[in-house]
Tab-separated table of C-alpha atoms and ligand atoms in Angstrom:
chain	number	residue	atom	x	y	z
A	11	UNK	CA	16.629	-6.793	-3.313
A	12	UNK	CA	18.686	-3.993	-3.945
A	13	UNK	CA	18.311	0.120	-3.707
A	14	UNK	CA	17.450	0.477	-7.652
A	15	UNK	CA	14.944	-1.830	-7.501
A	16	UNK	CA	12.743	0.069	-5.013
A	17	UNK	CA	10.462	3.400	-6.350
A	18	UNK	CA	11.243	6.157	-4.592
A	19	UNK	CA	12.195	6.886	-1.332
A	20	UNK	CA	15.377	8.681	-2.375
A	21	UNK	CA	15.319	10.916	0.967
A	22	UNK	CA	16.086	8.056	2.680
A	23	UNK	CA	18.367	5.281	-0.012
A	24	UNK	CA	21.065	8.561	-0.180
A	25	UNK	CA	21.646	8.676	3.918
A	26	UNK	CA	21.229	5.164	4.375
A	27	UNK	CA	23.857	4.694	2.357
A	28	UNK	CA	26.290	7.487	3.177
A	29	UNK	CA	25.871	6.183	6.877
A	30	UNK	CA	26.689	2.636	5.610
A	31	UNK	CA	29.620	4.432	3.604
A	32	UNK	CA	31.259	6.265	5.835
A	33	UNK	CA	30.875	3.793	8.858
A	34	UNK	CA	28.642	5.425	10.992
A	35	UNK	CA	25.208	3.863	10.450
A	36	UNK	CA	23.536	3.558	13.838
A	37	UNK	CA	23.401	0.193	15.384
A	38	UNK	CA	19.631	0.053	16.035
A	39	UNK	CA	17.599	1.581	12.968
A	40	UNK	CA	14.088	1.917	12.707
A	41	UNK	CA	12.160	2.390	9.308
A	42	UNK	CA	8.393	4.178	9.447
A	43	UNK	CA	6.313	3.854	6.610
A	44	UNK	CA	3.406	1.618	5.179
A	45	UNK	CA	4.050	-1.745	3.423
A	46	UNK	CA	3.031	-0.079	0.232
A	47	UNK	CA	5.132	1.926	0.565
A	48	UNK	CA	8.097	-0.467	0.228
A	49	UNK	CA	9.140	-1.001	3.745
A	50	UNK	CA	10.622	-4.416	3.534
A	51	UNK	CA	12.302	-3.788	0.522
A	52	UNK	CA	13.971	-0.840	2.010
A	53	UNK	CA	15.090	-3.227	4.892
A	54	UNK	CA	16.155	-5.779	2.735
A	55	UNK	CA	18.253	-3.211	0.800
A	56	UNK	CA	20.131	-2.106	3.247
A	57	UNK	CA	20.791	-5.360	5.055
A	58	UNK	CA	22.267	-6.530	1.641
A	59	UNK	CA	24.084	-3.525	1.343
A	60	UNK	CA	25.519	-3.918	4.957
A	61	UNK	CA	26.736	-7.186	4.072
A	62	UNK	CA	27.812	-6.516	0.109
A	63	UNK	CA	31.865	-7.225	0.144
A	64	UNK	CA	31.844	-5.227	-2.776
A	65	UNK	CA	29.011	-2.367	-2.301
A	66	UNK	CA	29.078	0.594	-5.086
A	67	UNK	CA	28.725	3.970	-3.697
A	68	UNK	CA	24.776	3.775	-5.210
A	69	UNK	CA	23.905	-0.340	-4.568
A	70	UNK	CA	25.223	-3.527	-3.771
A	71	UNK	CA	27.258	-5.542	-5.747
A	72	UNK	CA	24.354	-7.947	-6.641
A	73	UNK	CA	27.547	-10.561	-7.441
A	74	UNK	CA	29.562	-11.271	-4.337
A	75	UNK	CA	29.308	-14.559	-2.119
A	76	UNK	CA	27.556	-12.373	0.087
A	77	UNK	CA	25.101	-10.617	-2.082
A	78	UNK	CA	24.466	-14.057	-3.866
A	79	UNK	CA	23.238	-15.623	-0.187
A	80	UNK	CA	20.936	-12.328	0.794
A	81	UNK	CA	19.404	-12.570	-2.573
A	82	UNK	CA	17.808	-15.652	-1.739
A	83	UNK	CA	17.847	-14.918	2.017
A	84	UNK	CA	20.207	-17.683	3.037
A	85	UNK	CA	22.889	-15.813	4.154
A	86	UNK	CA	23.622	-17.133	7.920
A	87	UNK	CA	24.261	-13.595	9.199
A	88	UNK	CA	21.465	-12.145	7.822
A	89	UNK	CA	18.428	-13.273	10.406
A	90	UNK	CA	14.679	-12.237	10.836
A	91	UNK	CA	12.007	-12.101	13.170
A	92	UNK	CA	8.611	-11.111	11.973
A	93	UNK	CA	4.992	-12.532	13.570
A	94	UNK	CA	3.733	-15.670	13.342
A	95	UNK	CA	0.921	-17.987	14.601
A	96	UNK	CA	1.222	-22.017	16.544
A	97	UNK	CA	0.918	-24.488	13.915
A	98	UNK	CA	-1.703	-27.012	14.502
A	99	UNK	CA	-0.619	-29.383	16.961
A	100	UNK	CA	2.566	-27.201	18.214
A	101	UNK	CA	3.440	-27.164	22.009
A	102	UNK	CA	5.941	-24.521	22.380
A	103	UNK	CA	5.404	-20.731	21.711
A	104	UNK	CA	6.379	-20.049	17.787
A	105	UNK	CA	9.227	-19.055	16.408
A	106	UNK	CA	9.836	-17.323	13.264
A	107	UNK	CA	12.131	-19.660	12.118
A	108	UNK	CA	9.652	-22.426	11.595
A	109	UNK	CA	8.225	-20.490	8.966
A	110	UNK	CA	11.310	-19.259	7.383
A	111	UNK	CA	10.311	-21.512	4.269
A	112	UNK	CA	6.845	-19.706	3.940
A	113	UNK	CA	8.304	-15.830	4.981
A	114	UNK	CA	11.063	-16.759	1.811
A	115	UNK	CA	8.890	-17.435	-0.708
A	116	UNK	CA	6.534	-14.335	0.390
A	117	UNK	CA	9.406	-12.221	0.132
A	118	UNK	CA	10.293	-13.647	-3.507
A	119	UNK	CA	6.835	-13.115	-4.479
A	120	UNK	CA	5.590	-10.085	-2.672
A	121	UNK	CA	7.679	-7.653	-0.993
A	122	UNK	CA	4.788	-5.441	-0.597
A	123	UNK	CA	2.724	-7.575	1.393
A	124	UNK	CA	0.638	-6.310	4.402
A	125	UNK	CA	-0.075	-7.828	7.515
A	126	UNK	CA	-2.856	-9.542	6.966
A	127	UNK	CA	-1.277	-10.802	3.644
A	128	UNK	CA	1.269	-12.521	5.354
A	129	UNK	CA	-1.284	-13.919	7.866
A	130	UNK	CA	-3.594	-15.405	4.915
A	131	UNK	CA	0.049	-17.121	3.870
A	132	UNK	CA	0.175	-18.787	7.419
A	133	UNK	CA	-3.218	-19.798	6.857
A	134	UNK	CA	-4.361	-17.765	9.307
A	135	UNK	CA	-6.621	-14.747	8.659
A	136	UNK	CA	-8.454	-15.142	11.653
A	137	UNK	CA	-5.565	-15.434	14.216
A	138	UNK	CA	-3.494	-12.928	15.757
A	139	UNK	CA	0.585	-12.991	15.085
A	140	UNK	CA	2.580	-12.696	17.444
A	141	UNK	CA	6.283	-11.991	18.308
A	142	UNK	CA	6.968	-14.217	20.964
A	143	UNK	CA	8.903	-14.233	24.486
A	144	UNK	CA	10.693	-17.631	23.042
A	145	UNK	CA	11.086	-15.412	19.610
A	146	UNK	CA	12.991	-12.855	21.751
A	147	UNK	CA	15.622	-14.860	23.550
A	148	UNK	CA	16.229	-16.382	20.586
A	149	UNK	CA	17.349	-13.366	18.975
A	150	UNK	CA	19.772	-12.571	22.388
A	151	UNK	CA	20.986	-15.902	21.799
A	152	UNK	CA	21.564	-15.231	17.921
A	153	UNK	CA	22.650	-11.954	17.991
A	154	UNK	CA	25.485	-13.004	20.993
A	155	UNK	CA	27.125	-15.197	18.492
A	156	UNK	CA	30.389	-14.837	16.254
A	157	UNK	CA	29.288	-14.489	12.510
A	158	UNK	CA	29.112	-17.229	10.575
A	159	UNK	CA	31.147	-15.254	7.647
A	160	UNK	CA	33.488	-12.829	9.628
A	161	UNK	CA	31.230	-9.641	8.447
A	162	UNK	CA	28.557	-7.700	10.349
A	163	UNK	CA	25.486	-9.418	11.267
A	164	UNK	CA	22.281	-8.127	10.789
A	165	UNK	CA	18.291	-8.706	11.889
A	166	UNK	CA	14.920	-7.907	10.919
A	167	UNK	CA	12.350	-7.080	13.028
A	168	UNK	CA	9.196	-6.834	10.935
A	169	UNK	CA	5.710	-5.214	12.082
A	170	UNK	CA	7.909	-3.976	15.346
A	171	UNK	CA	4.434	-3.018	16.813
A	172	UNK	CA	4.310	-6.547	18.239
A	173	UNK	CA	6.697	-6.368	20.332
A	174	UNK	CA	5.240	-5.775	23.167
A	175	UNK	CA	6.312	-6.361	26.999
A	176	UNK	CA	8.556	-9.544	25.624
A	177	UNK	CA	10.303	-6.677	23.825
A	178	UNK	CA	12.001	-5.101	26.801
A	179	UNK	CA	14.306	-8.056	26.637
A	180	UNK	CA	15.500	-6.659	23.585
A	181	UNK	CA	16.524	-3.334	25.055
A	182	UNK	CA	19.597	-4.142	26.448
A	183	UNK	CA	20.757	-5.438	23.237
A	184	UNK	CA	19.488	-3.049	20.589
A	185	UNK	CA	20.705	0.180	23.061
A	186	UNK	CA	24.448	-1.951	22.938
A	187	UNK	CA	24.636	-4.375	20.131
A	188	UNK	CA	27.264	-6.960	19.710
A	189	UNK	CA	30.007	-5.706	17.842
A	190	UNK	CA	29.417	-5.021	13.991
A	191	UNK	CA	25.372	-6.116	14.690
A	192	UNK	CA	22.794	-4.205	13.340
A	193	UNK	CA	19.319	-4.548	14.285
A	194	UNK	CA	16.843	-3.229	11.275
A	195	UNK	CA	13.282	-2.888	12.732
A	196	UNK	CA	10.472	-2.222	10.670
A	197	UNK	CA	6.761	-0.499	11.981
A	198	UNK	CA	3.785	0.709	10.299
A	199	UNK	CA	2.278	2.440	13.262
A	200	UNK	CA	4.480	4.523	15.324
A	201	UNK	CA	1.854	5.099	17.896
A	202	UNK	CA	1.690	1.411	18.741
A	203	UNK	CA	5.783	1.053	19.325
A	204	UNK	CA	7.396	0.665	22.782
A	205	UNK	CA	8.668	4.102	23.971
A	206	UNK	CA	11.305	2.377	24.991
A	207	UNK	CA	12.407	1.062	21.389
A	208	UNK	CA	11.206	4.633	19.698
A	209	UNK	CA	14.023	6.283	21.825
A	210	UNK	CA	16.854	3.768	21.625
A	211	UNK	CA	16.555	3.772	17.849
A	212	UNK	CA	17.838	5.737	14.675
A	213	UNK	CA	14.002	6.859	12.918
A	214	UNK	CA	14.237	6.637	8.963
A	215	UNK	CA	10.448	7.815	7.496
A	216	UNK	CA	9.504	6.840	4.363
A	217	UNK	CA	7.209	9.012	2.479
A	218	UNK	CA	3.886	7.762	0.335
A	219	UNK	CA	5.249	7.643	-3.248
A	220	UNK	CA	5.023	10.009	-5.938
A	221	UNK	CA	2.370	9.517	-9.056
A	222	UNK	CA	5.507	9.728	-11.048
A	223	UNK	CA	7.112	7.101	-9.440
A	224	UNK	CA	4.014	4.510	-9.416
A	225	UNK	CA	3.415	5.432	-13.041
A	226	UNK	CA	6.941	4.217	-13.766
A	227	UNK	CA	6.769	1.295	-12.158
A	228	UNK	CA	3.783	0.226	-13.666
A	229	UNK	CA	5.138	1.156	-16.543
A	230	UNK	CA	8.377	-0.704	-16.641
A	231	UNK	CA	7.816	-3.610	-14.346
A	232	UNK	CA	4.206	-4.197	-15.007
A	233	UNK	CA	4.638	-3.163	-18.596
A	234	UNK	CA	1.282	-1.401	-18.436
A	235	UNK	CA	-0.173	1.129	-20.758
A	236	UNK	CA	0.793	4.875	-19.723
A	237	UNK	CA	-2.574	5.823	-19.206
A	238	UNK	CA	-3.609	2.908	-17.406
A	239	UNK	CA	-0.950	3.521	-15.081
A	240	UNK	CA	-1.358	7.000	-14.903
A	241	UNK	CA	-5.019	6.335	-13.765
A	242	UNK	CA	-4.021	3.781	-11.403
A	243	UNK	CA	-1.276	5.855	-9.603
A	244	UNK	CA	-3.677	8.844	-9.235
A	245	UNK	CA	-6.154	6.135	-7.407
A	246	UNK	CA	-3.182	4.660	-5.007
A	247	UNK	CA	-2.540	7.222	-2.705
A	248	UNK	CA	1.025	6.954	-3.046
A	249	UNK	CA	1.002	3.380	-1.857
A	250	UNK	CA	2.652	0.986	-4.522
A	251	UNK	CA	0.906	-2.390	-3.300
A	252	UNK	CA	-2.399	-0.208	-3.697
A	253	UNK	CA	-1.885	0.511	-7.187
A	254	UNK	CA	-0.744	-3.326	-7.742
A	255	UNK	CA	-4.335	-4.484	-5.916
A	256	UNK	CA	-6.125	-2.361	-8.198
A	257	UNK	CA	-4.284	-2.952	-11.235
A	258	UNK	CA	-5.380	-6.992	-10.390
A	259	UNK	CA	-9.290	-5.888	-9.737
A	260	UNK	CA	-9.468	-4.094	-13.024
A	261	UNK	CA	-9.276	-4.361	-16.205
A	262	UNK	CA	-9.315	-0.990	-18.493
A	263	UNK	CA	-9.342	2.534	-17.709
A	264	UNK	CA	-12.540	3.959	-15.662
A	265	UNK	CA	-12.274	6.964	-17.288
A	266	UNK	CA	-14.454	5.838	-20.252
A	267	UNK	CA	-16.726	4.206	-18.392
A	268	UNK	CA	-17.408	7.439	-15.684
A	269	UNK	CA	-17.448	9.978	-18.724
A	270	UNK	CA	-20.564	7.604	-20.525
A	271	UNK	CA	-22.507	7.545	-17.309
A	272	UNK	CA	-22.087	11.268	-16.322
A	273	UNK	CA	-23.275	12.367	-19.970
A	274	UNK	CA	-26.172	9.788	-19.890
A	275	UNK	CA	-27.202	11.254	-16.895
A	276	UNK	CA	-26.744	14.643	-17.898
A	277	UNK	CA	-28.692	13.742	-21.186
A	278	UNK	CA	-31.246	12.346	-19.211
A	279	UNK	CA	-30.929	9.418	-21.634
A	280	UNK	CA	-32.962	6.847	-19.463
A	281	UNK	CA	-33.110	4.332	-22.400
A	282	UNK	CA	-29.322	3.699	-22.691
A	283	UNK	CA	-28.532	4.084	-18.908
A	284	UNK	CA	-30.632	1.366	-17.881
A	285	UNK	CA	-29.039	-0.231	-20.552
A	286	UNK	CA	-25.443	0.350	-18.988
A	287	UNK	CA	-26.839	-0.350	-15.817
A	288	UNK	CA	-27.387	-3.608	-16.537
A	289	UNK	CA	-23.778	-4.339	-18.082
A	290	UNK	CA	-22.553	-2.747	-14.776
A	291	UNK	CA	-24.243	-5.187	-13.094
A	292	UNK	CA	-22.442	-8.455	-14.905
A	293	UNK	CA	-18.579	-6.805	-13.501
A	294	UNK	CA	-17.434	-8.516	-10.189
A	295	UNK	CA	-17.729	-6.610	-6.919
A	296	UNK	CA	-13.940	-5.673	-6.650
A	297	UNK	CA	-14.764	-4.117	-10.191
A	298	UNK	CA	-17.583	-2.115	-9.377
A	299	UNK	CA	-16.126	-0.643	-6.225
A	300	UNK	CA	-12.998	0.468	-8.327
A	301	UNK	CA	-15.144	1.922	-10.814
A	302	UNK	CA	-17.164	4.093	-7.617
A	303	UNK	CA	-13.611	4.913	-6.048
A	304	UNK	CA	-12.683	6.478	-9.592
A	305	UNK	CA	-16.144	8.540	-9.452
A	306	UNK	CA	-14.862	9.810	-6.210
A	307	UNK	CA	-11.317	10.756	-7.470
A	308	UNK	CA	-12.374	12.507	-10.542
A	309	UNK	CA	-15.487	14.755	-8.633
A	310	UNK	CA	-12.898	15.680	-6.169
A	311	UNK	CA	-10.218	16.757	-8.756
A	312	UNK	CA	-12.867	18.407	-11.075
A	313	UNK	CA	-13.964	19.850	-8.237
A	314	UNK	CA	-10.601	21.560	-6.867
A	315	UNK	CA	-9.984	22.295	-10.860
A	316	UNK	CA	-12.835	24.271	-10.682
A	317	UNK	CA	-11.973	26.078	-7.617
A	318	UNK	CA	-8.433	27.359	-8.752
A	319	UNK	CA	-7.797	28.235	-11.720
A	320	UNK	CA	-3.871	27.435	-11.524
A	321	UNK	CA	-4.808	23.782	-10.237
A	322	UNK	CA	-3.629	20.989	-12.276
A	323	UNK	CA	-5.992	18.024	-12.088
A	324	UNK	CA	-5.211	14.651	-12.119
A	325	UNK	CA	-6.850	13.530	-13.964
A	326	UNK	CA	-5.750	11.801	-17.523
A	327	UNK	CA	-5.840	14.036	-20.722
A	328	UNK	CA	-9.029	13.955	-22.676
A	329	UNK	CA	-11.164	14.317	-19.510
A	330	UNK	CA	-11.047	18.073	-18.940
A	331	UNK	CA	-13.832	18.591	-20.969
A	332	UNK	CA	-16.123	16.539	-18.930
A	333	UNK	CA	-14.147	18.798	-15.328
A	334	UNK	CA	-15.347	21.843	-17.343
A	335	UNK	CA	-19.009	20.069	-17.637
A	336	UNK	CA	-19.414	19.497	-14.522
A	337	UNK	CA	-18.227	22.613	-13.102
A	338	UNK	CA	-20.597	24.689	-15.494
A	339	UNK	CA	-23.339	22.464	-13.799
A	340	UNK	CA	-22.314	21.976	-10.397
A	341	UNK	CA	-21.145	24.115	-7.695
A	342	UNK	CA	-19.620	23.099	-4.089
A	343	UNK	CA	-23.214	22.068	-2.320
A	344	UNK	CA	-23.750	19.583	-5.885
A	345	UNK	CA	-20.564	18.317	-4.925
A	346	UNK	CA	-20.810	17.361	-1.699
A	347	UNK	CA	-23.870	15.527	-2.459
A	348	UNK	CA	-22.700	13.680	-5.326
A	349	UNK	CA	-19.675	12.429	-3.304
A	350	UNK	CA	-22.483	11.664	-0.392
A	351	UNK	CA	-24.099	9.527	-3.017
A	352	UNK	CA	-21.151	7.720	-4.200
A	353	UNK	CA	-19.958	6.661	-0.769
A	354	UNK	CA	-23.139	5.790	-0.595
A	355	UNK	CA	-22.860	3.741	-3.600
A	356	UNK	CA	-19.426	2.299	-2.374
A	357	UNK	CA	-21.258	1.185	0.770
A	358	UNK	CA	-23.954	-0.872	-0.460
A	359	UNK	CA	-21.956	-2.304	-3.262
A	360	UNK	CA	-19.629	-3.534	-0.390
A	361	UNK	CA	-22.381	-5.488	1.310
A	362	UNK	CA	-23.984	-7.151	-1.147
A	363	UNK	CA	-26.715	-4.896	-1.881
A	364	UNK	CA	-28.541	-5.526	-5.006
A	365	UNK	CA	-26.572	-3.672	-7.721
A	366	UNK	CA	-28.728	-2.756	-10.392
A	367	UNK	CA	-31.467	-1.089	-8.113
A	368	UNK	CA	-28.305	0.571	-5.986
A	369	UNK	CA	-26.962	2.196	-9.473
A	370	UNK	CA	-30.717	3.690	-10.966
A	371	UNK	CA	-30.506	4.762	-7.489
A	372	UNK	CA	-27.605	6.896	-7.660
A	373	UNK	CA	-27.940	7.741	-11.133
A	374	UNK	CA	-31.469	9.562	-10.824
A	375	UNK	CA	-30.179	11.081	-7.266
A	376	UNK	CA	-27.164	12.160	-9.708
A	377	UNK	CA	-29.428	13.411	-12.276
A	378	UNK	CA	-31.069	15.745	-9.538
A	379	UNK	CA	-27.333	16.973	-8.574
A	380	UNK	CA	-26.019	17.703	-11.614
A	381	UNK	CA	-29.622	18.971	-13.815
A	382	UNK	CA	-30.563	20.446	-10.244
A	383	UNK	CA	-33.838	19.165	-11.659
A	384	UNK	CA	-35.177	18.144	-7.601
A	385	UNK	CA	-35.930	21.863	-6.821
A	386	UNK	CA	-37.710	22.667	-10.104
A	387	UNK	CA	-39.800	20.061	-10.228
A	388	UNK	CA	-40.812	20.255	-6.880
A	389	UNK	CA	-41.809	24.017	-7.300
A	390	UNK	CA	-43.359	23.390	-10.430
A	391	UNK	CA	-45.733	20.614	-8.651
A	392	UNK	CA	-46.811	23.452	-6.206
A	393	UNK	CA	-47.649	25.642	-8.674
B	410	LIG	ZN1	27.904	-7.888	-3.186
């Protein structure tokens, strides 16, 4: 993994590497930011980088006997601790080295991966990890030890938020490191780290990424349509592995889809929504609830295009007509309820519910919302 390979998070590639540069790179670092994000590719950067013996101002080598052992995370300075559960049958407390095999080929395959990704690796989704007392002598022990290749040494703490009590044995070490050590910890959740390692450590935050940069991405590495992409890195919240978990539940644009059913509904056009309805119904769950969470994207953009006129939506070209609809039709109270509805949607779709019934449902409710038909027909029944 190296520094080009990783969208975004220039705010933080340019010091990191300056530090590195100029020699002054604190001993005991500690990167914020979600897995999405690309937090253990921004580790694994800069622990290549550390141990490039030919690093460009901008990247690592990618060539040297070093760089050619941390690309395939063999290199015998280069060590990592990250959570992990007892095998069956194992006496002693885990170590993270008896799943080095498994944590390789999940960092070949998926740099992005969450938590819980890595514990459905391990086989176990319904265990908690765990960085163990026995995990952190080990590293002591490790860390006390001449390199193997004469250079720095560096580890990787991953999902840092686990260390808990056990990880006061690691103080003494990360607040005075063994010459030319670096320790690299990684956390999600800031709130859940020892005050003790917050304070003793250099904090490096990365930010959620920019559409721009997702859309590129996609682009390039995914080689995925520009729209598509577009779509998909308005929907991910900045969050890379997002927009890859969505791009794999989808197939096509939404756009399309949400622009037929808001017309139908608008045209009251019973005949061909029921007909839609039931093609809805044939999609797979994941589908459907990607298709709501669109819904929910494009009423809140329409509806902030609506409020300011200077407001650029996100939304994909050759949809502001439908924005313009809907904000001729609806004003901030039609809103809110057609969001209610959607969540509501989102909800029932998520446990099971029975589909087609769930989407008349919200499609007549809709109707009401946008034709604002409810009131009228309710004072016409009086009358
Ligand atoms: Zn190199």
């Amino acid at each position: 993994m190296n520094f080009s390979e990783i969208s975004g998070q220039e705010h933080i590639k340019g010091p990191l590497r300056r530090a590195v540069q100029e020699g002054r790179l604190a001993h005991a670092i500690l990167l914020l930011g979600k897995s999405g994000q690309g937090l253990l590719p921004m580790a694994l950067a800069l622990a290549g980088y550390l141990l490039c013996e030919n690093r460009s101002e901008t990247d690592l080598c990618g060539k040297c006997n070093a760089c050619r052992k941390t690309e395939k995370y063999i290199h015998p300075d280069l060590h990592f601790t990250f959570p992990v559960v007892k095998k069956e049958k194992q006496k002693d407390a885990p170590l993270s080295s008896d799943r080095m095999e498994e944590w390789r080929q999940a960092l070949e395959e998926d740099p992005l991966m969450s938590y819980n990704d890595w514990l459905l690796r391990l086989d176990a989704a319904n265990k908690q990890g765990n960085i163990t007392a026995r995990e952190c002598r080990e590293i002591v022990r490790k860390l006390g030890m001449k390199s193997f290749e004469a250079g720095s040494k560096v580890l990787l703490v991953w999902k840092a938020e686990l260390l808990k009590k056990e990880g006061n044995r690691l103080l003494k070490i990360i607040e005075e490191p063994p010459e030319d050590t670096y320790i690299i910890l990684m956390a999600e959740d800031e709130s859940e780290l020892l005050n003790t390692i917050l304070s003793r450590t250099q904090v490096y935050r990365l930010h959620p990424l920019r559409d721009e940069d997702i859309l590129q991405h996609l682009v390039r590495k995914e080689g995925m349509e520009e729209s598509r992409a577009r779509e998909l890195a308005y929907l991910s919240d900045g969050d890379l592995a997002r927009a890859l978990k969505l791009a794999a539940e989808s197939e096509g644009g939404m756009g399309d889809t949400f622009r037929q059913w808001m017309l139908m509904i608008a045209r009251s056009d019973w005949a061909a929504l029921l007909e839609w309805i039931n093609e809805i119904s044939t999609k797979g769950r994941e589908w459907q609830k990607y298709f709501v969470r669109y819904g929910l994207h494009f009423f809140e953009e329409s509806l902030k295009a609506g409020m300011s006129a200077g407001y650029t939506a996100r939304i994909l070209p050759g949809y502001e007509k439908l924005t313009v609809f809907l904000n001729e039709k609806m004003d901030l109270e039609a809103y809110e309820s057609a969001v209610r509805l959607l969540e509501d949607l989102h909800y029932h779709i998520e446990r099971n519910a029975y589909i087609k019934v769930q989407l008349l449902n919200a499609s007549l409710r809709l109707g009401d919302v946008i034709l604002k038909r409810k009131r009228i027909r309710a004072e016409a029944l009086i009358r």
